[in-house]
XYZ file of C-alpha atoms in Angstrom:
119
model
C -3.839 11.648 -16.161
C -4.031 8.476 -12.973
C -5.555 8.322 -9.753
C -4.338 6.016 -7.211
C -8.116 4.892 -5.062
C -8.350 2.665 -2.231
C -10.620 0.955 -0.271
C -11.580 -1.920 2.729
C -10.028 -0.376 5.897
C -12.228 -0.166 8.569
C -12.189 -1.226 12.290
C -11.172 -4.233 13.590
C -10.113 -5.602 16.649
C -6.406 -6.480 17.660
C -5.856 -10.553 15.878
C -8.380 -9.794 13.303
C -7.247 -9.394 9.486
C -8.102 -6.570 6.987
C -7.877 -6.583 3.446
C -6.714 -3.523 1.112
C -7.522 -2.947 -2.540
C -5.428 -0.236 -4.671
C -7.361 0.671 -8.475
C -4.988 2.657 -10.649
C -7.903 4.014 -12.791
C -7.697 7.175 -15.609
C -5.047 5.759 -17.922
C -3.777 2.619 -18.153
C -0.329 2.406 -17.247
C 1.323 -0.602 -15.501
C 2.949 1.003 -12.231
C 6.347 -0.524 -12.180
C 6.707 -0.231 -8.648
C 3.363 -0.484 -5.800
C 3.177 -0.332 -2.900
C 2.015 0.697 0.675
C 3.065 3.329 3.311
C 1.323 4.380 6.517
C 0.827 7.338 8.616
C -0.106 8.743 12.263
C -0.902 11.196 13.407
C 1.918 13.375 14.422
C 4.293 10.900 12.917
C 5.848 10.764 9.312
C 4.156 8.086 6.765
C 6.193 4.894 6.697
C 7.134 1.391 5.046
C 4.982 -0.483 4.654
C 5.511 -2.598 2.035
C 6.432 -3.008 -1.408
C 5.703 -5.384 -4.676
C 7.668 -5.086 -8.402
C 6.253 -5.536 -11.695
C 9.003 -8.421 -12.174
C 7.878 -9.482 -8.571
C 9.705 -9.467 -5.687
C 8.719 -8.033 -2.187
C 9.999 -6.022 0.371
C 8.186 -5.258 3.945
C 8.416 -4.053 7.055
C 10.257 -5.134 10.043
C 6.909 -4.519 11.886
C 4.642 -6.366 9.098
C 7.626 -9.187 8.013
C 5.295 -12.788 8.720
C 1.685 -10.715 8.983
C 0.894 -8.200 5.551
C 1.101 -9.501 2.488
C 0.896 -7.277 -0.391
C -0.170 -8.806 -3.978
C -1.333 -6.760 -6.867
C -3.744 -7.783 -9.971
C -2.063 -6.478 -13.146
C -5.350 -6.908 -15.115
C -7.483 -4.942 -13.038
C -4.937 -2.660 -12.638
C -4.386 -3.452 -8.824
C -2.856 -3.365 -5.274
C -3.899 -5.652 -2.437
C -2.742 -5.664 1.023
C -3.768 -8.610 3.284
C -3.319 -7.719 7.014
C -3.033 -10.195 9.132
C -2.763 -10.716 12.946
C -2.870 -7.339 13.338
C -2.010 -5.177 16.305
C -3.235 -1.652 17.937
C 0.325 -0.600 16.207
C -0.799 -0.963 12.811
C -3.372 1.648 13.947
C -2.768 4.391 10.448
C -4.087 5.954 7.406
C -3.243 3.168 4.988
C -1.966 4.740 1.443
C -0.875 2.899 -1.466
C 2.180 5.022 -4.058
C 2.707 4.005 -7.892
C 6.104 4.458 -9.393
C 6.408 5.054 -12.747
C 9.992 4.389 -14.233
C 11.426 6.379 -16.839
C 14.768 6.062 -17.454
C 16.491 7.331 -14.372
C 13.155 9.661 -13.486
C 10.761 7.684 -11.096
C 7.279 9.057 -11.064
C 5.747 8.883 -7.533
C 1.392 8.681 -7.741
C -0.142 8.437 -4.091
C -4.209 7.585 -3.613
C -5.614 9.857 -0.277
C -5.671 7.324 1.654
C -7.252 4.679 4.285
C -8.279 4.515 7.947
C -6.769 1.310 9.510
C -8.314 1.005 13.360
C -6.782 -1.820 15.800
C -8.603 -2.048 18.814
C -7.867 -3.606 21.980
């Protein structure tokens, strides 16, 4: 059973930085895609960033140039470096790992970590 555990959230002032971590445990699976999503109360979960095993990245327009996604396969860990944080970045951040087997995508989610940016 694969589990993802996020950490690194907290309270930070606008303009500050945080680094989120997502550790996969319980299996030796190597995720084909790692991603970060976020959700504000009353709003749907939204895409933030993703990183494929081949190295290609994608970012939401709202975070381009400020956030960087990375992964350390040896540690089964993905990171989200967040700089120049804004109050609008306040949300619960979720890590998602995807494993592709043929045409089937298996999604695994973490429990989330709260990020609060004060103005």
